[in-house]
PDB file of C-alpha atoms in Angstrom:
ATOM      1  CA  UNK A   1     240.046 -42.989  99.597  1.00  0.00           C
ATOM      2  CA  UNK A   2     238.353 -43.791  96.504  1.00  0.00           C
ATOM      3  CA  UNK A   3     236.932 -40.905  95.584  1.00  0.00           C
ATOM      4  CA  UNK A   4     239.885 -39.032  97.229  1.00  0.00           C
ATOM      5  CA  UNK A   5     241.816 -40.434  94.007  1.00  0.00           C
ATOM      6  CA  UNK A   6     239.135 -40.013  91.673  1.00  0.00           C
ATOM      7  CA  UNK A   7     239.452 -36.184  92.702  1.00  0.00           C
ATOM      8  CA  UNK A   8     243.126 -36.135  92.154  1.00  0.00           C
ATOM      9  CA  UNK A   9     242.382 -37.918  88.831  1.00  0.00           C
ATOM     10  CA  UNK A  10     239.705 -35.598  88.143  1.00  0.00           C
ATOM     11  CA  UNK A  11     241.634 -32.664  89.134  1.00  0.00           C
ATOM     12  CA  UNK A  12     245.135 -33.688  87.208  1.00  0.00           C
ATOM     13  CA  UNK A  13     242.877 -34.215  83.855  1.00  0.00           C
ATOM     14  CA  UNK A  14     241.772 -30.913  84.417  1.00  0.00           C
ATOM     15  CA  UNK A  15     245.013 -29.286  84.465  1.00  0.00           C
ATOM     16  CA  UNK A  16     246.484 -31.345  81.554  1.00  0.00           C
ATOM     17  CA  UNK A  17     243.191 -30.005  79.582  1.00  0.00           C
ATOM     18  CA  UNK A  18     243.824 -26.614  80.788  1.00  0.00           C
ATOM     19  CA  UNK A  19     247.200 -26.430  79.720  1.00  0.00           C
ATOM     20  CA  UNK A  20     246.157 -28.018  76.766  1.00  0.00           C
ATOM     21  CA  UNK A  21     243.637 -25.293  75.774  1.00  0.00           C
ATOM     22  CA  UNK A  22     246.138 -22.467  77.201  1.00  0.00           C
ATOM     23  CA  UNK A  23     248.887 -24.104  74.694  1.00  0.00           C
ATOM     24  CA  UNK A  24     246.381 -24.641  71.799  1.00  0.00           C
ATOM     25  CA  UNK A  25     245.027 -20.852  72.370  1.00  0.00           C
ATOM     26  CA  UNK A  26     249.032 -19.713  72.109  1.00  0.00           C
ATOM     27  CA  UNK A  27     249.177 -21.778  68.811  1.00  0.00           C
ATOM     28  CA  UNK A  28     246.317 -20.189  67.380  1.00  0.00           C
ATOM     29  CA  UNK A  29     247.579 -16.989  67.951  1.00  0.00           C
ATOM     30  CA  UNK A  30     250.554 -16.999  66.759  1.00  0.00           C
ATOM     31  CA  UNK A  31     248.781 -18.826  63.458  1.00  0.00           C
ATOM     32  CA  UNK A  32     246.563 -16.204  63.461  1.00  0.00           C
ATOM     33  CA  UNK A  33     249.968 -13.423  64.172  1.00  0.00           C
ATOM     34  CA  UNK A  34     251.404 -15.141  61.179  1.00  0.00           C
ATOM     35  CA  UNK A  35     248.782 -15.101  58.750  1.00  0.00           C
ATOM     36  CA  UNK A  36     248.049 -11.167  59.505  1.00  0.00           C
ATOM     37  CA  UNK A  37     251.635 -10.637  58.655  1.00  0.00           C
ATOM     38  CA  UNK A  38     251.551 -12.744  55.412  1.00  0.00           C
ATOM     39  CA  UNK A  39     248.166 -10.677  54.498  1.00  0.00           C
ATOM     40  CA  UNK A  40     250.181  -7.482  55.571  1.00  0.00           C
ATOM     41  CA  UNK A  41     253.115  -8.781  53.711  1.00  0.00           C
ATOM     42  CA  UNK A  42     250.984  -9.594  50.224  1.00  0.00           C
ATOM     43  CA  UNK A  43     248.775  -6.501  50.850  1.00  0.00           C
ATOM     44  CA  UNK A  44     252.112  -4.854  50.619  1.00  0.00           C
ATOM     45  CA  UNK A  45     253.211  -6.521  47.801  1.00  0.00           C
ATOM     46  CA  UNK A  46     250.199  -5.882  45.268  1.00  0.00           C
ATOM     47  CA  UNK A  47     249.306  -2.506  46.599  1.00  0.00           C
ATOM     48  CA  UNK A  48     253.247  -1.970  45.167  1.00  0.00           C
ATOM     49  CA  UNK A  49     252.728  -3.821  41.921  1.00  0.00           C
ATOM     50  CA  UNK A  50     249.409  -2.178  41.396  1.00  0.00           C
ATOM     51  CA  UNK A  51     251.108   1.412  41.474  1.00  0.00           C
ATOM     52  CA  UNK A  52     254.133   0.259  39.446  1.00  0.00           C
ATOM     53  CA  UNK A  53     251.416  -0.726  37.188  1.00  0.00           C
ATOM     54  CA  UNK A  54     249.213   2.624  37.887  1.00  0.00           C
ATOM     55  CA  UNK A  55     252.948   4.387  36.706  1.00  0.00           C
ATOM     56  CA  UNK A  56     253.647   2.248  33.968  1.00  0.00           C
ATOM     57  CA  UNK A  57     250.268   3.216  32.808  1.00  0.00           C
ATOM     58  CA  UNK A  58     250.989   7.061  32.803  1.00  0.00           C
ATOM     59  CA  UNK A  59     254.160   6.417  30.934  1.00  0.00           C
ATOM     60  CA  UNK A  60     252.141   4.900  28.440  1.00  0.00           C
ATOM     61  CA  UNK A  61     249.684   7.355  28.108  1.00  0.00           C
ATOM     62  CA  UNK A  62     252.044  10.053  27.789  1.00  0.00           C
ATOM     63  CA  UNK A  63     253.859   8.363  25.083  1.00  0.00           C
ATOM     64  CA  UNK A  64     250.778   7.918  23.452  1.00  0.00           C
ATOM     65  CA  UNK A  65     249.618  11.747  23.568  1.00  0.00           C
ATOM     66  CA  UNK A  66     253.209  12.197  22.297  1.00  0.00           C
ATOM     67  CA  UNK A  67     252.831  10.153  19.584  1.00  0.00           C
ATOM     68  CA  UNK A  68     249.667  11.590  18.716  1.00  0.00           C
ATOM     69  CA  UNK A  69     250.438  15.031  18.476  1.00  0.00           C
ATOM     70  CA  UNK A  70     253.727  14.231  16.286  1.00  0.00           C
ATOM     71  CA  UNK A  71     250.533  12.008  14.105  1.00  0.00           C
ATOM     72  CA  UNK A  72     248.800  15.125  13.763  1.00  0.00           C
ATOM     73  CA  UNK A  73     251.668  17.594  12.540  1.00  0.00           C
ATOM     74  CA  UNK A  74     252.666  15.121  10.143  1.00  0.00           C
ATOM     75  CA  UNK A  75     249.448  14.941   8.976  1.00  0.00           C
ATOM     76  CA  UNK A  76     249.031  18.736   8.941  1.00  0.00           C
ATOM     77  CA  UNK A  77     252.580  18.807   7.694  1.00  0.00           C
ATOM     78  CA  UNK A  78     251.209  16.367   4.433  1.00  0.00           C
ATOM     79  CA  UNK A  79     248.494  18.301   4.147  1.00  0.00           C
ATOM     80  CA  UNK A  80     250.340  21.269   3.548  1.00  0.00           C
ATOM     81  CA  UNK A  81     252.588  19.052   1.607  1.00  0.00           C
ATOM     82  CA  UNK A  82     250.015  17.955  -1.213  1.00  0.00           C
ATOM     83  CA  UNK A  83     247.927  21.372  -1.071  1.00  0.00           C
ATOM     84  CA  UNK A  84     251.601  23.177  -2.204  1.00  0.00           C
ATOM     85  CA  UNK A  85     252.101  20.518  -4.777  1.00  0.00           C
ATOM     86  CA  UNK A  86     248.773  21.117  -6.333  1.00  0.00           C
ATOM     87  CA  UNK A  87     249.411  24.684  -6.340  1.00  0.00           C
ATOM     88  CA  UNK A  88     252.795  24.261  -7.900  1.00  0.00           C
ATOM     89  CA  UNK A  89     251.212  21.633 -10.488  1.00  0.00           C
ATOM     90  CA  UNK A  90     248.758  24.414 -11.505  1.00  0.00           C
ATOM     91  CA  UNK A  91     251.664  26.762 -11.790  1.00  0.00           C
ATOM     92  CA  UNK A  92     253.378  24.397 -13.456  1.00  0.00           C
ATOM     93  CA  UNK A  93     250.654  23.654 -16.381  1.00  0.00           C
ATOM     94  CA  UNK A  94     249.751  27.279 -16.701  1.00  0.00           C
ATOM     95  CA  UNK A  95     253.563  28.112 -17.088  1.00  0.00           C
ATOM     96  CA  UNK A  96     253.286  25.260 -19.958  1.00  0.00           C
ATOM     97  CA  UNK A  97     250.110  27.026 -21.456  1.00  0.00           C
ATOM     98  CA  UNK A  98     251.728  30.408 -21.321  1.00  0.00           C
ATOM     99  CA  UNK A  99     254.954  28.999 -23.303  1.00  0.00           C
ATOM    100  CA  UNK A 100     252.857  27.589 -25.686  1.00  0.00           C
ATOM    101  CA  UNK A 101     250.545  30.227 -26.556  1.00  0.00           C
ATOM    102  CA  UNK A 102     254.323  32.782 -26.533  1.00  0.00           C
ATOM    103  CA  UNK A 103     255.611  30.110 -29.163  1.00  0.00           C
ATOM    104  CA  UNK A 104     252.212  30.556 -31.192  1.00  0.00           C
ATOM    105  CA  UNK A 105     252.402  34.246 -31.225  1.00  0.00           C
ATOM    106  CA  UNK A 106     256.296  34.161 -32.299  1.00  0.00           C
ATOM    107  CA  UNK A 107     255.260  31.874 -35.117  1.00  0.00           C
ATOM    108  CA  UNK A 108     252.085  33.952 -36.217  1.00  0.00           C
ATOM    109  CA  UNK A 109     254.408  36.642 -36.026  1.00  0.00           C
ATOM    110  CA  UNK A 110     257.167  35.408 -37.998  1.00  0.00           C
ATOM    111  CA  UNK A 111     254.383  34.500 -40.399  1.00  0.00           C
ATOM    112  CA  UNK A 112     252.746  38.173 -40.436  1.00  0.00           C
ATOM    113  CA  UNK A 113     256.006  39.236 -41.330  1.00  0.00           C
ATOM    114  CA  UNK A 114     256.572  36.811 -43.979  1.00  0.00           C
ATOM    115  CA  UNK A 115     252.769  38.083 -45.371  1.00  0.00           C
ATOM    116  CA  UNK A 116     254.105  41.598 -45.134  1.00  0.00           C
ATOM    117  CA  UNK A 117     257.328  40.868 -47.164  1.00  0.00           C
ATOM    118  CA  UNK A 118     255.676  39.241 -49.865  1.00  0.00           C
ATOM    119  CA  UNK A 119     252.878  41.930 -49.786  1.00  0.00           C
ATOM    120  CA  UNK A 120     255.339  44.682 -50.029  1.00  0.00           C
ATOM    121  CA  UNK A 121     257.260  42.761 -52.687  1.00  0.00           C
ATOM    122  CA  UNK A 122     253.865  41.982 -54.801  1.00  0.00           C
ATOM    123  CA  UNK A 123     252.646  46.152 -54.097  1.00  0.00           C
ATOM    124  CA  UNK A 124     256.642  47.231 -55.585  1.00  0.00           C
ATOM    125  CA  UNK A 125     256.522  44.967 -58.556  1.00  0.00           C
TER     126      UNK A 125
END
């Protein structure tokens, strides 16, 4: 009788562990169900942030090529800019020389004439 109860005993704590493990194996899989979703959930997450970022980026670079090609024209543009200017300067000074040396000849003309004059005048009298 004994060891009749000690049996029952025996076989009761068995089934108590069993169901136990069986409800401590259900927990862990549905923590382990729950933390694949979470991973699936944040994988999710960053994988979107990180090509929001990846397109952000593009933008960026294209604005930057933009910006680089409107650098370069208005530097080619300045370029142009200064290398007309010079030109026009020299234009501009050799305009200046050529007015000068005109108002030279007038005046060594107007004094060839007044030579003339005074040489006819002195050749009459």
């Amino acid at each position: 009788m004994f060891f009749e109860r000690q049996k029952q005993s025996d076989e009761a704590t068995i089934n108590h562990l069993c169901q136990d493990l069986a409800a401590h194996k259900c927990h862990i899989h549905s923590l382990a169900s729950r933390l694949e979703q979470r991973h699936s959930d944040f994988s999710s997450k960053y994988q979107t942030e990180i090509q929001d970022l990846r397109d952000c980026l593009l933008l960026e670079q294209d604005e930057k090529n933009g910006l680089s090609k409107k650098l370069q024209a208005s530097e080619k543009e300045l370029l142009m800019s200064r290398t007309k200017l010079a030109q026009e300067q020299k234009t501009s000074v050799s305009s200046q020389q050529v007015e000068a040396l005109k108002q030279k000849i007038m005046k060594l003309r107007r004094e060839n004439e007044i030579l003339r004059r005074k040489l006819q005048s002195s050749q009459e009298g």
